[in-house]
Coordinates of N, CA and C in Angstrom, one line a residue:
X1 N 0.8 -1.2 0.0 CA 0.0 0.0 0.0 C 0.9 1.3 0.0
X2 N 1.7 1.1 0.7 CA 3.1 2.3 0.7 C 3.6 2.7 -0.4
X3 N 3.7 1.2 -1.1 CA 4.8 2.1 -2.4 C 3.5 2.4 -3.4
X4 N 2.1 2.0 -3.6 CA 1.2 2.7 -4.5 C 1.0 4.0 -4.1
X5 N 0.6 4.3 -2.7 CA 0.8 5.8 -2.4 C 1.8 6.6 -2.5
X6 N 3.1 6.1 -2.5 CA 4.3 6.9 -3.0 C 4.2 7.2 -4.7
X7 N 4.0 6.4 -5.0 CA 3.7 6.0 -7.2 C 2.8 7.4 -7.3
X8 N 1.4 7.2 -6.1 CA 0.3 8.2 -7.2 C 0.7 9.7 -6.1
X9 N 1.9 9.8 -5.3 CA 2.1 11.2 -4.5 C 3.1 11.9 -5.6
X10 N 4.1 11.1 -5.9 CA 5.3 11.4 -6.6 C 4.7 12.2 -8.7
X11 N 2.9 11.1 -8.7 CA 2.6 11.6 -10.2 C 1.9 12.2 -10.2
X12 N 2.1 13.3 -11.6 CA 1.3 14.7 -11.2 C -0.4 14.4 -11.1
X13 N -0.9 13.4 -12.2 CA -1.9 13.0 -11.8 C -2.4 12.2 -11.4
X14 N -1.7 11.9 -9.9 CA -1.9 11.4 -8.7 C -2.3 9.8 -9.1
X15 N -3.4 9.5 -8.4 CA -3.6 8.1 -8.9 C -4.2 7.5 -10.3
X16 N -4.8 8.8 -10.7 CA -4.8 9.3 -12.4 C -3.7 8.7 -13.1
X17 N -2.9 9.1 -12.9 CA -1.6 8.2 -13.6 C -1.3 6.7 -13.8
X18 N -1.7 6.4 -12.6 CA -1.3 4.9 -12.8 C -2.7 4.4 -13.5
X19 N -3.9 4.5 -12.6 CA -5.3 4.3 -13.4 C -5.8 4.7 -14.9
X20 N -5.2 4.9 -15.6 CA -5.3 5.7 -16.5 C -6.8 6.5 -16.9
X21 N -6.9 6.9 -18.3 CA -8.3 6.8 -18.9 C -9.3 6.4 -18.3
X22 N -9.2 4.7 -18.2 CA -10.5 4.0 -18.0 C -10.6 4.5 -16.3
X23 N -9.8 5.0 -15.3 CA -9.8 5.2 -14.0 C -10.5 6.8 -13.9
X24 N -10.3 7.8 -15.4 CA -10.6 9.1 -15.4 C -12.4 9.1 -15.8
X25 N -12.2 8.5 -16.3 CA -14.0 8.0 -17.0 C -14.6 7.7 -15.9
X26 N -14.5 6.8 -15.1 CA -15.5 6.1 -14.2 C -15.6 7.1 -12.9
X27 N -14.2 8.4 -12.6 CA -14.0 9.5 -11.6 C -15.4 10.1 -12.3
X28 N -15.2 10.6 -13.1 CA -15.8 11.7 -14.3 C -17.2 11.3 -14.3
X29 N -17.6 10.4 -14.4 CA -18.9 9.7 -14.4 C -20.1 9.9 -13.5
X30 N -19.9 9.9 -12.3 CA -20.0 10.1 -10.9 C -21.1 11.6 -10.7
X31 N -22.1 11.5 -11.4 CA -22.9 13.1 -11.0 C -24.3 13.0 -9.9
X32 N -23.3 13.1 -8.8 CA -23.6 13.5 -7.5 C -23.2 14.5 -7.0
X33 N -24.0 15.2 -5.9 CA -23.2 16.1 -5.5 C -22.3 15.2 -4.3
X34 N -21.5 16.5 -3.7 CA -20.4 15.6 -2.9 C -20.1 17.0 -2.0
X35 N -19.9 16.5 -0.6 CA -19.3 17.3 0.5 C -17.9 16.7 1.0
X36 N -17.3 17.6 1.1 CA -15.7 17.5 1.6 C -15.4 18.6 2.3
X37 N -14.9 17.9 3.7 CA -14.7 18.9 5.0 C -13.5 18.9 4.9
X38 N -12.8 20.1 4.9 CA -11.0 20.1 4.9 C -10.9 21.2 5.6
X39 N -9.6 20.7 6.9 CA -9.2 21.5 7.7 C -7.3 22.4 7.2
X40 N -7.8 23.2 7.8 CA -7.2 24.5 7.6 C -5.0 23.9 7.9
X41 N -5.3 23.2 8.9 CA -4.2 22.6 9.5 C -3.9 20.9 9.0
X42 N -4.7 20.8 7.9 CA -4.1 19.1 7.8 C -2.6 19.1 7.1
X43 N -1.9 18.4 7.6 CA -0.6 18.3 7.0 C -0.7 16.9 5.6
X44 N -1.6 16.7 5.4 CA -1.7 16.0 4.1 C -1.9 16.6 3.0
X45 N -3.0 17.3 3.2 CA -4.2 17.9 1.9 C -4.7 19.2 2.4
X46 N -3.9 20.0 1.1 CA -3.8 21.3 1.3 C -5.4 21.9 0.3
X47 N -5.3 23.3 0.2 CA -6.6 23.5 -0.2 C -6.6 23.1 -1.8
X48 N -5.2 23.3 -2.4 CA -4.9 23.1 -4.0 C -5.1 21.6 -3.9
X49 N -4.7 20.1 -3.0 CA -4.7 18.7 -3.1 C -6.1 18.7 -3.4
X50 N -6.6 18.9 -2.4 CA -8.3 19.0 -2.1 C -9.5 19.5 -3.4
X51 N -9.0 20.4 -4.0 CA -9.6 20.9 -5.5 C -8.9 20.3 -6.8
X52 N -7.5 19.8 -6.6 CA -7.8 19.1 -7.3 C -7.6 17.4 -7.3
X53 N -8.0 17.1 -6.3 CA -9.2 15.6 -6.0 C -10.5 16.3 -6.8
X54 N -11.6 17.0 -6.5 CA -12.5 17.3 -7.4 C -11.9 18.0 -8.6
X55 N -11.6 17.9 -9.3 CA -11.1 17.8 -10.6 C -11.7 16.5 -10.8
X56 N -11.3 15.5 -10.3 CA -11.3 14.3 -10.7 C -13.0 13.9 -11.3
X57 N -13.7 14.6 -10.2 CA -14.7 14.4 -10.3 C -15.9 15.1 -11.2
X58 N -15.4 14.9 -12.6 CA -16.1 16.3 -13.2 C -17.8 16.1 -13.5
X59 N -18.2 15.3 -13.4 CA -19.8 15.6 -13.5 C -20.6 15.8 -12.2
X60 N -19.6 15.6 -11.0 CA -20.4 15.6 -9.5 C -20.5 17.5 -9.2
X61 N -21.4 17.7 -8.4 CA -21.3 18.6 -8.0 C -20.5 19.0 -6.4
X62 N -19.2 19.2 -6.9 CA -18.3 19.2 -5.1 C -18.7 20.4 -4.0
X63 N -18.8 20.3 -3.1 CA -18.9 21.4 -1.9 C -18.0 21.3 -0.6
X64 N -17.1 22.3 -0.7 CA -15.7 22.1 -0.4 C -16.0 23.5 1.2
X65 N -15.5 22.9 1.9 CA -16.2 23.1 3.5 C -14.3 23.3 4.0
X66 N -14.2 24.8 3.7 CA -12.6 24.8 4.9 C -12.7 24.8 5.9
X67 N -12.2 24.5 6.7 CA -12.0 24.8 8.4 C -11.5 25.2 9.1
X68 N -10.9 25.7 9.9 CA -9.9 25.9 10.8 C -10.1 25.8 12.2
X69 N -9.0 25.5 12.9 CA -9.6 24.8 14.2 C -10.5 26.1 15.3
X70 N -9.8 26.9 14.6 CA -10.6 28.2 15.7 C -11.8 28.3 15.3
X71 N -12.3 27.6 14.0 CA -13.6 27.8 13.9 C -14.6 26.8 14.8
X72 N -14.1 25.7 15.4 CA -14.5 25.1 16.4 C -14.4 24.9 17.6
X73 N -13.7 26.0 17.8 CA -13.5 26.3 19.2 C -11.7 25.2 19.6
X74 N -11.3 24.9 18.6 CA -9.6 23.6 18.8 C -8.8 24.1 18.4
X75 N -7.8 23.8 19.1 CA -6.2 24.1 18.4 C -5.7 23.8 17.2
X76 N -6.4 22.4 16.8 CA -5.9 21.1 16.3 C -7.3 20.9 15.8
X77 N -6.9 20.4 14.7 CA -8.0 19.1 13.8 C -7.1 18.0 13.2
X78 N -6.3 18.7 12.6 CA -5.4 17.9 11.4 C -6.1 17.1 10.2
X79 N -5.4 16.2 9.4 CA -5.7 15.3 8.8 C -6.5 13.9 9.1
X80 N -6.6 13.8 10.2 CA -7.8 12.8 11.0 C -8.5 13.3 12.1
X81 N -8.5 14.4 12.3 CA -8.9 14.7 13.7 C -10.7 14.7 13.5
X82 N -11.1 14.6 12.0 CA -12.4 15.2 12.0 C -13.2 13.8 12.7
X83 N -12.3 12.4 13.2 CA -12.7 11.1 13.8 C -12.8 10.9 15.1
X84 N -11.9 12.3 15.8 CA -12.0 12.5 17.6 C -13.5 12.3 17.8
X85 N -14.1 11.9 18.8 CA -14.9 12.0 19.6 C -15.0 13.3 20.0
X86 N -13.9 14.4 20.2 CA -14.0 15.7 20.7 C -14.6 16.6 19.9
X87 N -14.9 16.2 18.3 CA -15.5 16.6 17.4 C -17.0 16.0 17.3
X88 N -17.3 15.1 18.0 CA -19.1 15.1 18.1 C -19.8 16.2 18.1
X89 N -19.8 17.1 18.9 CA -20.4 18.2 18.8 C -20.7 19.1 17.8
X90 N -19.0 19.0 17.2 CA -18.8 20.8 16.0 C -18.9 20.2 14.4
X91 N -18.1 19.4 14.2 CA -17.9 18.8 12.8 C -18.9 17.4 12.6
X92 N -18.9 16.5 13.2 CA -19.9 15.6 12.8 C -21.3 15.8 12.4
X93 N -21.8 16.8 13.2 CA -23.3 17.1 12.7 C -23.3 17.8 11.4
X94 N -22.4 18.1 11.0 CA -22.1 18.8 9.6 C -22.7 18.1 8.3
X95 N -22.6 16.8 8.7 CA -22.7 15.4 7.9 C -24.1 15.6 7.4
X96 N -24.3 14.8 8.6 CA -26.2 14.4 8.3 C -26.9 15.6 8.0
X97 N -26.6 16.7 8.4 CA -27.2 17.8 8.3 C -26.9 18.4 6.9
X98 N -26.1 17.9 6.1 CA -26.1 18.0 4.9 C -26.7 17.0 3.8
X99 N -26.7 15.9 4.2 CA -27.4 14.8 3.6 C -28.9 15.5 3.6
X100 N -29.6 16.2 4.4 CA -31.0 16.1 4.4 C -31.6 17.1 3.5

């Protein structure tokens, strides 16, 4: 799993690259809308990673949700943090409350 995630970090288009075409078509295909929570402080996925992941998705309708932890009252979120339990309260109800 390590060296595929190194393969699609290292190519410009990411896992695009190795999946080719047939992996761009079935991204592309996809016309739903879509929510994505991205915090301000993740050390993975910056706001440019994150837009262009939707890129990928060109028939969905994306809705791109920044964060920062002061918007929650936290120091910290990071890259996983949106899975704390300390986030019950501020970020998880974001979810369902978008679904409806």
């Amino acid at each position: 799993m390590m060296a595929q995630w190194r393969r699609w970090c290292l190519d410009p288009g990411y896992m695009m690259g190795e999946g080719g075409q047939a992996l761009r078509a079935q991204y592309a295909a996809l016309c739903t809308p879509m929510l994505s929570l991205a915090f301000t402080d993740d050390e993975f996925m910056s706001r440019r990673n994150t837009e262009s992941l939707h890129g990928f998705y060109a028939g969905a309708s994306p809705e791109l949700r920044r964060i920062a932890p002061k918007d929650v009252g936290a120091r910290r979120i990071g890259h996983f943090g949106f899975f704390r339990k300390h986030f019950e309260a501020s970020l998880w109800p974001q979810v369902p409350a978008w679904l409806i």
